[in-house]
CSV table of C-alpha atoms and ligand atoms in Angstrom, one decimal:
chain,number,residue,atom,x,y,z
A,1,MET,CA,117.6,137.4,132.4
A,2,THR,CA,119.0,134.6,134.6
A,3,GLN,CA,119.5,131.3,132.8
A,4,TYR,CA,119.9,127.7,133.8
A,5,VAL,CA,121.1,124.3,132.6
A,6,ALA,CA,118.9,121.2,132.9
A,7,ALA,CA,120.2,117.7,133.5
A,8,VAL,CA,118.4,114.4,133.1
A,9,ASP,CA,119.7,111.7,135.5
A,10,GLN,CA,118.5,108.3,134.5
A,11,GLY,CA,119.6,106.1,137.4
A,12,THR,CA,119.1,102.5,138.5
A,13,THR,CA,116.1,103.1,140.7
A,14,SER,CA,114.8,106.4,139.5
A,15,THR,CA,114.9,109.1,136.9
A,16,ARG,CA,115.4,112.8,137.8
A,17,CYS,CA,115.5,116.1,136.2
A,18,MET,CA,117.5,118.9,138.0
A,19,VAL,CA,118.0,122.5,137.0
A,20,PHE,CA,121.1,124.4,138.1
A,21,ASP,CA,122.1,128.0,138.1
A,22,HIS,CA,125.6,129.3,137.3
A,23,SER,CA,126.8,128.8,140.8
A,24,GLY,CA,125.9,125.1,140.7
A,25,ARG,CA,122.9,125.5,143.0
A,26,VAL,CA,119.8,123.3,142.4
A,27,VAL,CA,116.8,125.5,141.5
A,28,ALA,CA,114.4,122.8,140.5
A,29,ALA,CA,114.1,119.0,140.7
A,30,ASP,CA,111.7,116.2,140.2
A,31,GLN,CA,112.2,112.5,140.5
A,32,VAL,CA,110.2,109.3,139.9
A,33,GLU,CA,111.0,105.7,140.5
A,34,HIS,CA,110.6,102.9,138.0
A,35,ARG,CA,109.9,99.2,138.4
A,36,GLN,CA,112.7,96.7,139.1
A,37,ILE,CA,111.7,93.6,137.1
A,38,MET,CA,113.3,90.4,138.4
A,39,PRO,CA,112.1,87.5,136.3
A,40,ARG,CA,114.4,85.1,138.1
A,41,ALA,CA,117.3,84.9,140.6
A,42,GLY,CA,120.2,87.0,139.4
A,43,TRP,CA,118.2,88.7,136.6
A,44,VAL,CA,117.3,92.4,136.7
A,45,GLU,CA,115.4,94.3,134.0
A,46,HIS,CA,113.9,97.7,133.4
A,47,ASP,CA,111.2,98.7,131.0
A,48,PRO,CA,112.8,101.3,128.6
A,49,ALA,CA,109.4,102.7,127.6
A,50,GLU,CA,108.5,103.3,131.2
A,51,ILE,CA,111.8,105.0,131.7
A,52,TRP,CA,111.4,107.3,128.7
A,53,GLU,CA,107.9,108.2,129.9
A,54,ASN,CA,109.5,109.1,133.3
A,55,VAL,CA,112.0,111.3,131.6
A,56,ARG,CA,109.2,113.3,130.0
A,57,ARG,CA,107.3,113.5,133.3
A,58,VAL,CA,110.2,114.7,135.4
A,59,THR,CA,111.5,117.3,133.0
A,60,ALA,CA,108.0,118.8,132.7
A,61,ALA,CA,107.5,118.6,136.5
A,62,ALA,CA,110.9,120.1,137.4
A,63,LEU,CA,110.5,123.1,135.2
A,64,ALA,CA,106.9,123.6,136.3
A,65,LYS,CA,107.9,123.5,140.0
A,66,ALA,CA,110.2,126.5,139.6
A,67,ASP,CA,107.9,128.3,137.1
A,68,LEU,CA,110.5,128.0,134.4
A,69,VAL,CA,109.9,128.0,130.6
A,70,THR,CA,112.0,126.7,127.8
A,71,GLU,CA,113.6,130.1,127.3
A,72,ASP,CA,115.0,130.0,130.8
A,73,VAL,CA,117.1,127.0,130.0
A,74,VAL,CA,120.3,127.2,127.9
A,75,THR,CA,121.0,123.6,127.3
A,76,VAL,CA,120.4,120.0,128.5
A,77,GLY,CA,122.8,117.3,129.8
A,78,ILE,CA,122.3,113.6,130.2
A,79,THR,CA,123.7,111.3,132.8
A,80,ASN,CA,122.8,107.7,133.4
A,81,GLN,CA,123.1,104.3,135.1
A,82,ARG,CA,125.9,102.8,133.0
A,83,GLU,CA,126.1,99.4,131.2
A,84,THR,CA,122.3,98.8,131.2
A,85,THR,CA,121.5,97.6,127.7
A,86,VAL,CA,118.6,98.4,125.4
A,87,VAL,CA,118.1,97.1,121.9
A,88,TRP,CA,115.3,98.7,119.8
A,89,ASP,CA,113.8,98.7,116.4
A,90,ARG,CA,115.2,101.7,114.4
A,91,ALA,CA,111.9,102.1,112.4
A,92,THR,CA,109.4,102.0,115.3
A,93,GLY,CA,111.6,103.1,118.2
A,94,LYS,CA,110.2,100.1,120.2
A,95,PRO,CA,112.6,98.1,122.4
A,96,ILE,CA,112.7,94.4,121.4
A,97,HIS,CA,113.3,93.3,125.0
A,98,ASN,CA,113.4,94.9,128.5
A,99,ALA,CA,116.6,96.6,129.3
A,100,VAL,CA,119.1,94.2,130.8
A,101,VAL,CA,120.5,96.0,133.9
A,102,TRP,CA,124.1,96.3,135.0
A,103,GLN,CA,123.4,94.2,138.1
A,104,ASP,CA,122.1,91.2,136.0
A,105,THR,CA,124.2,88.1,136.0
A,106,ARG,CA,122.6,86.1,133.1
A,107,THR,CA,125.7,86.4,130.9
A,108,ASP,CA,127.9,84.5,133.3
A,109,ALA,CA,128.2,81.5,130.9
A,110,THR,CA,128.8,83.7,127.9
A,111,CYS,CA,131.6,85.5,129.8
A,112,ARG,CA,133.2,82.2,130.8
A,113,LYS,CA,133.0,80.9,127.2
A,114,LEU,CA,134.7,84.1,125.9
A,115,GLY,CA,137.4,83.8,128.5
A,116,ALA,CA,138.0,80.2,127.4
A,117,LEU,CA,139.0,81.4,123.9
A,118,GLY,CA,142.2,82.5,125.6
A,119,GLY,CA,143.2,85.0,128.3
A,120,GLY,CA,140.4,84.1,130.7
A,121,GLN,CA,138.9,87.0,132.6
A,122,GLU,CA,141.7,89.3,131.5
A,123,ARG,CA,141.2,88.6,127.8
A,124,TYR,CA,140.1,92.1,126.9
A,125,ARG,CA,141.7,94.1,129.7
A,126,PRO,CA,144.6,95.4,127.6
A,127,ARG,CA,142.3,97.0,125.1
A,128,THR,CA,139.2,97.9,127.2
A,129,GLY,CA,140.6,98.3,130.7
A,130,LEU,CA,137.9,95.9,131.9
A,131,PRO,CA,137.8,92.2,133.1
A,132,LEU,CA,135.3,89.9,131.4
A,133,ALA,CA,132.3,90.1,133.7
A,134,THR,CA,128.6,90.1,133.6
A,135,TYR,CA,128.6,93.8,134.6
A,136,PHE,CA,129.3,95.1,131.1
A,137,SER,CA,127.1,95.7,128.1
A,138,GLY,CA,128.7,93.7,125.2
A,139,PRO,CA,127.6,90.2,126.4
A,140,LYS,CA,124.2,91.6,127.4
A,141,ILE,CA,123.7,92.7,123.7
A,142,ARG,CA,124.6,89.2,122.6
A,143,TRP,CA,122.1,87.7,125.0
A,144,ILE,CA,119.3,89.8,123.7
A,145,LEU,CA,120.2,89.0,120.1
A,146,ASP,CA,120.3,85.3,120.9
A,147,ASN,CA,117.1,85.2,122.9
A,148,VAL,CA,114.7,87.4,120.9
A,149,GLU,CA,113.3,85.6,117.9
A,150,GLY,CA,114.8,86.9,114.7
A,151,ALA,CA,116.8,89.6,116.4
A,152,ALA,CA,120.3,88.3,115.3
A,153,GLU,CA,119.2,88.5,111.6
A,154,ARG,CA,117.5,91.8,112.0
A,155,ALA,CA,120.6,93.2,113.7
A,156,GLU,CA,122.8,92.0,110.8
A,157,ALA,CA,120.3,93.7,108.4
A,158,GLY,CA,120.8,97.0,110.2
A,159,GLU,CA,117.3,97.2,111.6
A,160,LEU,CA,118.2,97.3,115.3
A,161,ALA,CA,119.9,99.8,117.4
A,162,PHE,CA,121.8,99.3,120.7
A,163,GLY,CA,122.2,101.9,123.4
A,164,THR,CA,123.0,102.4,127.0
A,165,MET,CA,120.5,104.6,128.8
A,166,ASP,CA,122.2,107.8,127.7
A,167,THR,CA,121.7,106.8,124.1
A,168,TRP,CA,118.1,105.6,124.7
A,169,VAL,CA,117.2,108.9,126.3
A,170,LEU,CA,119.1,111.0,123.7
A,171,TRP,CA,117.5,109.1,120.8
A,172,ASN,CA,114.0,109.7,122.2
A,173,LEU,CA,114.7,113.3,123.2
A,174,THR,CA,115.9,114.2,119.8
A,175,GLY,CA,113.0,112.7,117.9
A,176,GLY,CA,113.0,108.9,118.3
A,177,PRO,CA,112.2,107.1,115.1
A,178,HIS,CA,111.6,110.4,113.4
A,179,GLY,CA,115.2,111.5,113.2
A,180,GLY,CA,116.6,110.5,116.6
A,181,VAL,CA,120.3,110.9,117.1
A,182,HIS,CA,122.1,107.6,117.8
A,183,VAL,CA,125.1,108.7,119.8
A,184,THR,CA,126.9,107.8,123.0
A,185,ASP,CA,130.0,109.3,124.7
A,186,PRO,CA,133.3,107.6,125.7
A,187,THR,CA,132.5,107.3,129.4
A,188,ASN,CA,129.5,105.1,128.5
A,189,ALA,CA,131.2,103.3,125.6
A,190,SER,CA,134.1,102.4,127.8
A,191,ARG,CA,131.7,100.2,129.9
A,192,THR,CA,130.6,98.0,127.0
A,193,LEU,CA,133.8,95.8,126.7
A,194,LEU,CA,133.7,96.8,123.1
A,195,MET,CA,135.6,100.1,123.0
A,196,ASP,CA,139.3,100.6,122.5
A,197,LEU,CA,140.5,102.8,125.3
A,198,ASP,CA,143.2,104.5,123.3
A,199,SER,CA,141.4,105.3,120.0
A,200,LEU,CA,137.9,105.7,121.7
A,201,SER,CA,136.4,103.7,118.8
A,202,TRP,CA,134.6,100.3,118.7
A,203,ASP,CA,137.1,97.4,118.5
A,204,GLU,CA,136.1,95.3,115.5
A,205,GLU,CA,137.8,92.2,116.7
A,206,ILE,CA,136.1,92.2,120.1
A,207,CYS,CA,132.7,93.0,118.4
A,208,ALA,CA,133.3,90.0,116.2
A,209,ASP,CA,134.3,87.7,119.1
A,210,MET,CA,131.1,88.8,120.9
A,211,GLY,CA,128.9,88.6,117.9
A,212,VAL,CA,127.8,92.2,118.0
A,213,PRO,CA,127.2,93.6,114.5
A,214,PRO,CA,128.8,97.1,114.2
A,215,SER,CA,125.5,98.3,112.6
A,216,VAL,CA,123.8,98.2,116.0
A,217,LEU,CA,126.3,100.5,117.7
A,218,PRO,CA,125.9,104.2,118.3
A,219,GLU,CA,128.5,106.8,117.2
A,220,ILE,CA,130.9,107.7,119.9
A,221,ARG,CA,131.2,111.5,120.3
A,222,SER,CA,132.8,113.5,123.1
A,223,SER,CA,131.2,114.0,126.5
A,224,SER,CA,130.7,117.8,125.9
A,225,GLU,CA,129.4,119.0,122.5
A,226,VAL,CA,126.1,119.6,120.8
A,227,TYR,CA,124.6,116.3,119.7
A,228,GLY,CA,121.3,117.6,118.4
A,229,LYS,CA,118.2,119.4,119.5
A,230,ALA,CA,115.4,118.2,121.7
A,231,ARG,CA,112.1,117.7,119.8
A,232,GLY,CA,108.5,116.9,120.6
A,233,ARG,CA,106.0,118.8,122.8
A,234,GLY,CA,107.9,118.8,126.1
A,235,PRO,CA,109.4,121.9,127.7
A,236,LEU,CA,112.9,121.1,126.5
A,237,SER,CA,111.8,121.1,122.9
A,238,GLY,CA,114.1,123.1,120.7
A,239,LEU,CA,117.0,123.2,123.3
A,240,PRO,CA,120.4,121.7,122.4
A,241,VAL,CA,121.5,118.5,124.1
A,242,SER,CA,125.2,119.0,124.7
A,243,GLY,CA,126.5,116.8,127.5
A,244,ILE,CA,126.7,113.0,128.2
A,245,LEU,CA,128.5,111.4,131.1
A,246,GLY,CA,127.9,108.0,132.7
A,247,ASP,CA,126.6,108.8,136.2
A,248,GLN,CA,129.8,107.9,138.1
A,249,GLN,CA,132.0,110.0,135.8
A,250,ALA,CA,129.4,112.8,136.1
A,251,ALA,CA,129.7,112.7,139.9
A,252,THR,CA,133.5,112.8,139.6
A,253,PHE,CA,133.0,115.9,137.4
A,254,GLY,CA,130.4,117.4,139.7
A,255,GLN,CA,132.8,116.9,142.7
A,256,ALA,CA,135.4,118.9,140.7
A,257,CYS,CA,137.9,116.0,140.7
A,258,LEU,CA,139.4,117.5,137.6
A,259,SER,CA,143.1,117.0,138.4
A,260,PRO,CA,145.1,113.8,138.5
A,261,GLY,CA,145.0,112.3,142.0
A,262,GLU,CA,141.6,113.6,143.0
A,263,ALA,CA,138.9,111.0,143.9
A,264,LYS,CA,135.3,110.7,144.9
A,265,ASN,CA,133.0,107.9,146.2
A,266,THR,CA,129.3,108.0,145.4
A,267,TYR,CA,127.0,106.1,147.7
A,268,GLY,CA,124.1,105.1,145.5
A,269,THR,CA,122.5,101.7,144.7
A,270,GLY,CA,126.1,100.6,144.7
A,271,ASN,CA,129.3,102.5,145.5
A,272,PHE,CA,131.7,103.7,142.9
A,273,VAL,CA,135.1,105.2,143.7
A,274,LEU,CA,136.8,107.0,140.8
A,275,LEU,CA,140.3,108.4,140.8
A,276,ASN,CA,141.2,110.9,138.1
A,277,THR,CA,144.5,109.7,136.5
A,278,GLY,CA,144.7,112.5,133.9
A,279,THR,CA,145.5,111.8,130.3
A,280,GLU,CA,147.5,108.7,131.5
A,281,LYS,CA,145.7,105.4,131.4
A,282,VAL,CA,146.6,103.4,134.5
A,283,MET,CA,146.2,99.7,134.1
A,284,SER,CA,145.1,98.1,137.3
A,285,GLU,CA,146.9,95.1,138.8
A,286,ASN,CA,144.6,95.0,141.8
A,287,GLY,CA,141.1,94.4,140.4
A,288,LEU,CA,140.1,97.9,139.5
A,289,LEU,CA,138.8,99.1,136.1
A,290,THR,CA,140.4,101.6,133.8
A,291,THR,CA,137.8,103.8,132.3
A,292,VAL,CA,137.3,107.1,130.5
A,293,CYS,CA,136.6,109.8,133.1
A,294,TYR,CA,135.5,112.4,130.4
A,295,GLN,CA,136.4,113.9,127.1
A,296,LEU,CA,135.6,117.5,126.5
A,297,GLY,CA,135.1,118.4,122.8
A,298,ASP,CA,138.2,117.7,120.8
A,299,GLN,CA,140.5,117.7,123.9
A,300,PRO,CA,142.4,114.5,124.8
A,301,PRO,CA,140.4,112.0,127.0
A,302,VAL,CA,141.0,112.0,130.7
A,303,TYR,CA,141.0,108.6,132.3
A,304,ALA,CA,140.1,107.2,135.7
A,305,LEU,CA,140.7,104.2,137.9
A,306,GLU,CA,137.4,102.9,139.2
A,307,GLY,CA,136.4,100.6,142.1
A,308,SER,CA,132.9,99.5,141.4
A,309,ILE,CA,130.9,97.9,144.2
A,310,ALA,CA,127.6,96.4,143.2
A,311,VAL,CA,125.6,96.5,146.4
A,312,THR,CA,125.6,99.2,149.1
A,313,GLY,CA,122.5,101.4,149.2
A,314,SER,CA,120.5,98.6,147.6
A,315,LEU,CA,121.3,96.5,150.6
A,316,VAL,CA,119.4,99.0,152.8
A,317,GLN,CA,116.5,98.8,150.4
A,318,TRP,CA,116.6,95.0,150.6
A,319,LEU,CA,116.5,95.2,154.4
A,320,ARG,CA,113.4,97.4,154.0
A,321,ASP,CA,111.6,95.7,151.2
A,322,ASN,CA,112.6,92.0,151.5
A,323,LEU,CA,113.0,91.6,155.3
A,324,GLY,CA,110.8,94.5,156.5
A,325,ILE,CA,113.2,95.2,159.4
A,326,ILE,CA,112.9,99.0,158.7
A,327,ARG,CA,110.0,100.9,157.1
A,328,SER,CA,112.1,103.6,155.4
A,329,ALA,CA,115.8,103.7,154.4
A,330,GLY,CA,116.3,106.7,156.8
A,331,GLU,CA,115.3,104.5,159.8
A,332,ILE,CA,118.5,102.4,159.5
A,333,GLU,CA,120.7,105.0,161.2
A,334,GLU,CA,118.6,105.0,164.4
A,335,LEU,CA,118.3,101.2,164.5
A,336,ALA,CA,122.1,100.8,163.9
A,337,GLY,CA,122.7,103.4,166.6
A,338,SER,CA,120.7,101.4,169.1
A,339,VAL,CA,123.7,99.0,169.6
A,340,ASP,CA,127.4,99.8,170.3
A,341,ASP,CA,128.8,97.6,167.6
A,342,ASN,CA,128.0,94.9,165.1
A,343,GLY,CA,127.9,92.2,167.8
A,344,GLY,CA,130.3,90.1,165.7
A,345,THR,CA,128.1,90.1,162.6
A,346,TYR,CA,129.4,90.7,159.1
A,347,PHE,CA,127.1,90.9,156.0
A,348,VAL,CA,128.7,90.4,152.6
A,349,PRO,CA,126.0,91.5,150.1
A,350,ALA,CA,127.3,89.5,147.1
A,351,PHE,CA,123.9,89.6,145.4
A,352,SER,CA,125.3,90.1,141.9
A,353,GLY,CA,128.5,88.1,142.7
A,354,LEU,CA,131.3,90.5,143.9
A,355,PHE,CA,132.6,93.3,141.8
A,356,ALA,CA,135.8,95.1,142.5
A,357,PRO,CA,138.4,94.1,143.5
A,358,HIS,CA,137.3,90.4,143.5
A,359,TRP,CA,135.3,90.0,140.3
A,360,ARG,CA,133.7,86.7,141.5
A,361,SER,CA,130.5,85.9,139.7
A,362,ASP,CA,130.3,82.7,141.7
A,363,ALA,CA,129.9,84.6,145.0
A,364,ARG,CA,126.5,84.9,146.8
A,365,GLY,CA,125.5,86.9,149.8
A,366,ALA,CA,126.3,85.7,153.4
A,367,ILE,CA,125.7,86.9,156.9
A,368,VAL,CA,128.4,85.4,159.2
A,369,GLY,CA,129.2,85.5,162.9
A,370,LEU,CA,125.6,85.0,164.0
A,371,THR,CA,124.9,84.1,167.6
A,372,ARG,CA,121.8,84.3,169.7
A,373,TYR,CA,123.0,87.6,171.0
A,374,VAL,CA,122.6,89.3,167.6
A,375,ASN,CA,119.5,91.5,167.2
A,376,ARG,CA,118.0,93.8,164.5
A,377,GLY,CA,120.3,96.6,165.6
A,378,HIS,CA,123.4,94.5,165.0
A,379,LEU,CA,122.1,93.5,161.6
A,380,ALA,CA,121.4,97.1,160.6
A,381,ARG,CA,124.9,98.0,161.7
A,382,ALA,CA,126.4,95.1,159.7
A,383,VAL,CA,124.5,96.4,156.6
A,384,LEU,CA,125.9,99.9,157.0
A,385,GLU,CA,129.4,98.6,157.8
A,386,ALA,CA,129.4,96.5,154.6
A,387,THR,CA,129.4,99.7,152.6
A,388,ALA,CA,132.4,101.0,154.5
A,389,PHE,CA,134.4,97.8,154.4
A,390,GLN,CA,133.8,97.3,150.6
A,391,THR,CA,135.0,100.9,150.1
A,392,ARG,CA,138.1,100.1,152.1
A,393,GLU,CA,138.8,97.2,149.8
A,394,VAL,CA,138.7,99.3,146.6
A,395,ILE,CA,140.7,102.2,148.2
A,396,ASP,CA,143.4,99.7,149.3
A,397,ALA,CA,143.5,98.5,145.7
A,398,MET,CA,143.7,102.0,144.4
A,399,ASN,CA,146.5,102.9,146.7
A,400,ALA,CA,148.4,99.8,145.5
A,401,ASP,CA,147.8,100.7,141.8
A,402,SER,CA,148.6,104.3,142.0
A,403,GLY,CA,151.5,104.0,144.5
A,404,VAL,CA,150.2,107.2,146.2
A,405,PRO,CA,147.9,106.7,149.2
A,406,LEU,CA,144.7,108.7,149.1
A,407,LYS,CA,144.8,111.6,151.7
A,408,SER,CA,141.1,112.3,151.9
A,409,LEU,CA,137.9,111.1,150.2
A,410,LYS,CA,135.1,113.3,148.7
A,411,VAL,CA,131.8,111.6,149.1
A,412,ASP,CA,128.3,112.1,147.7
A,413,GLY,CA,125.0,110.2,147.0
A,414,GLY,CA,122.0,109.2,149.1
A,415,MET,CA,123.8,107.5,152.0
A,416,VAL,CA,126.1,110.4,152.9
A,417,VAL,CA,123.4,111.9,155.1
A,418,ASN,CA,124.0,108.9,157.4
A,419,GLU,CA,126.3,110.3,160.1
A,420,LEU,CA,127.0,106.9,161.6
A,421,LEU,CA,128.1,105.5,158.3
A,422,MET,CA,130.3,108.5,157.4
A,423,GLN,CA,132.1,108.4,160.8
A,424,PHE,CA,132.6,104.6,160.4
A,425,GLN,CA,133.9,105.2,156.9
A,426,ALA,CA,136.5,107.7,158.0
A,427,ASP,CA,137.5,105.3,160.9
A,428,ILE,CA,137.9,102.2,158.6
A,429,LEU,CA,139.8,104.1,155.9
A,430,ASN,CA,141.8,106.2,158.4
A,431,VAL,CA,141.5,109.3,156.2
A,432,PRO,CA,139.1,112.3,156.4
A,433,VAL,CA,135.8,111.9,154.5
A,434,ILE,CA,134.4,115.2,153.0
A,435,ARG,CA,130.9,116.0,151.9
A,436,PRO,CA,130.2,119.0,149.6
A,437,VAL,CA,127.4,121.5,150.0
A,438,VAL,CA,125.8,120.4,146.7
A,439,ASN,CA,125.4,116.7,147.1
A,440,GLU,CA,123.6,116.3,143.7
A,441,THR,CA,127.0,115.9,142.0
A,442,THR,CA,125.8,113.4,139.4
A,443,ALA,CA,123.2,115.7,137.8
A,444,LEU,CA,125.5,118.7,138.4
A,445,GLY,CA,128.3,117.0,136.5
A,446,ALA,CA,126.1,116.4,133.5
A,447,ALA,CA,124.9,120.0,133.6
A,448,TYR,CA,128.6,121.1,133.7
A,449,ALA,CA,129.5,119.0,130.6
A,450,ALA,CA,126.5,120.4,128.8
A,451,GLY,CA,127.1,124.0,129.9
A,452,LEU,CA,130.8,123.9,129.0
A,453,ALA,CA,129.9,123.0,125.4
A,454,VAL,CA,127.8,126.1,124.9
A,455,GLY,CA,129.9,128.5,126.9
A,456,PHE,CA,127.6,128.8,130.0
A,457,TRP,CA,130.6,127.9,132.1
A,458,SER,CA,134.0,128.8,130.7
A,459,GLY,CA,136.2,126.0,132.0
A,460,PRO,CA,137.4,123.9,135.0
A,461,ASP,CA,138.1,127.0,137.1
A,462,ASP,CA,134.4,127.9,137.1
A,463,ILE,CA,133.6,124.4,138.3
A,464,ARG,CA,136.3,124.3,141.0
A,465,ALA,CA,135.1,127.7,142.2
A,466,ASN,CA,131.5,126.3,142.6
A,467,TRP,CA,132.7,123.4,144.8
A,468,ALA,CA,132.4,124.0,148.6
A,469,LYS,CA,132.8,121.8,151.7
A,470,ASP,CA,129.8,121.1,153.9
A,471,ARG,CA,131.1,118.6,156.4
A,472,GLU,CA,134.2,116.6,157.2
A,473,TRP,CA,134.5,113.5,159.4
A,474,THR,CA,138.0,112.7,160.8
A,475,PRO,CA,139.1,109.2,161.8
A,476,ARG,CA,139.0,108.4,165.6
A,477,MET,CA,139.2,104.6,165.8
A,478,ASP,CA,142.4,103.1,167.2
A,479,GLU,CA,144.6,101.2,164.7
A,480,ALA,CA,144.3,97.8,166.4
A,481,HIS,CA,140.5,97.9,166.5
A,482,ARG,CA,140.3,99.0,162.9
A,483,GLU,CA,142.5,96.3,161.6
A,484,GLU,CA,140.9,93.6,163.6
A,485,GLN,CA,137.5,94.4,162.2
A,486,TYR,CA,138.8,94.7,158.7
A,487,ALA,CA,140.5,91.3,159.0
A,488,ASN,CA,137.1,89.8,160.1
A,489,TRP,CA,135.4,91.4,157.1
A,490,LYS,CA,138.0,89.9,154.7
A,491,LYS,CA,137.4,86.5,156.3
A,492,ALA,CA,133.7,86.9,155.8
A,493,VAL,CA,134.2,87.7,152.1
A,494,THR,CA,136.0,84.4,151.6
A,495,ARG,CA,132.8,82.6,152.9
A,496,THR,CA,130.8,83.8,149.9
A,497,PHE,CA,133.0,82.3,147.2
A,498,ASP,CA,132.3,79.2,145.1
A,499,TRP,CA,128.6,79.3,145.9
A,500,ALA,CA,126.9,79.8,142.5
A,501,ARG,CA,129.1,77.6,140.3
B,1,G3P,O1,127.7,101.2,136.8
B,1,G3P,C1,126.5,101.3,137.4
B,1,G3P,C2,126.2,102.7,137.9
B,1,G3P,O2,126.4,103.6,136.9
B,1,G3P,C3,124.9,102.8,138.6
B,1,G3P,O3,124.8,103.9,139.4
B,1,G3P,O4,123.8,105.5,140.9
B,1,G3P,O5,122.3,104.2,139.3
B,1,G3P,O6,123.4,103.1,141.2
B,1,G3P,P1,123.5,104.2,140.2
């Protein structure tokens, strides 16, 4: 009997369930979006109860679509939007506040206060690999404990639990208040600003600095092992849950970037470039993050350098939803193709400040270079080009940190269907851009982590053998033109600084 592995991908805008066969092919999928709650400028929240309900819906629907039953599935993996923070009541399983999303900037003052204790933005980098920034979970936990009545005391008393979305989904999947497993993996824990990168354990001093009681924290287990069994009435009930990877690390895994020096770029809500650095932890001097790439069972952890870009695909959504210039995200390619170039326009989408390599929470978005000549097509083009220019910034930083220039870039995610963008990306980076046949690398990576734990796949060679190239774009822009445009972009970026302070 053919068997499969299911993966739950709890992302920033939607939740999916995908089922894969042994060759890494998608045999079933379902997806549903959730609400983006924006109570004020710079704040972004999700409703964790809505998200859990969506997990139940998409798992049932995905299996039903392919006529699969529980016995057809061997195991389940989880992947997730990282950093997004949920705090819930251990007794009832009810969240005490909406989830505070990774894009949310409400902890800016807290981050600055912590930096002022000494070391500034770099205070925790030697231990965590991260700058002090609103992006990460630790300060978000503190914000919830400070702003929900009685929460700080209840946390001290051991009544509350914290989790990133992997932990929230796993807790509910394995039984919620009736015996739910409270676990995370090192890829997610490494995004909290609370985990020591060497020991893969919570750093007590940082937790104390940030006012996060250790009793709220989940246990850190590897990315690939059996954490528990799914319970309840859904079709996954009774199956082991045996893989957890943050979504960007999962995509790195799904792209088979399993050797040092291999990198991928995922074009989602934001863009995330990850370079596998092996068991060596490379500390960035150029604004990148050092993060855990994966840890399989009791093997040593593999690390990555990461360039995180907050706004790329979500800028296309913004053009659609907030300006109404396009009706669907897919329309942007045709509109951008209606003009020959950007008409001198550059759009720096610093909606959540700027992440890598700048880490400027004081930055806000700007469109520069406008003249009366500029039309909707130029604006659409500037939106797409912003993704490629931001990617160039983090690849430049990566080349400087690693000392070895990247020779090609594997890409995946929603925007890689956009030919115009992919060609422009190859042009601006001056390296080939390669898209795999299975573009669903995030869910696939989580399936691999889960399947490896139960012997469904035997090891990295199985995963490498499943990876196949679909399409490659080679650079064709001349050097002078490329560098002129990139210089303009860098000038545009400086125009966004010092705005929100
Ligand atoms: O760090 C945030 C990242 O994990 C979000 O990814 O794909 O949900 O935009 P995505």
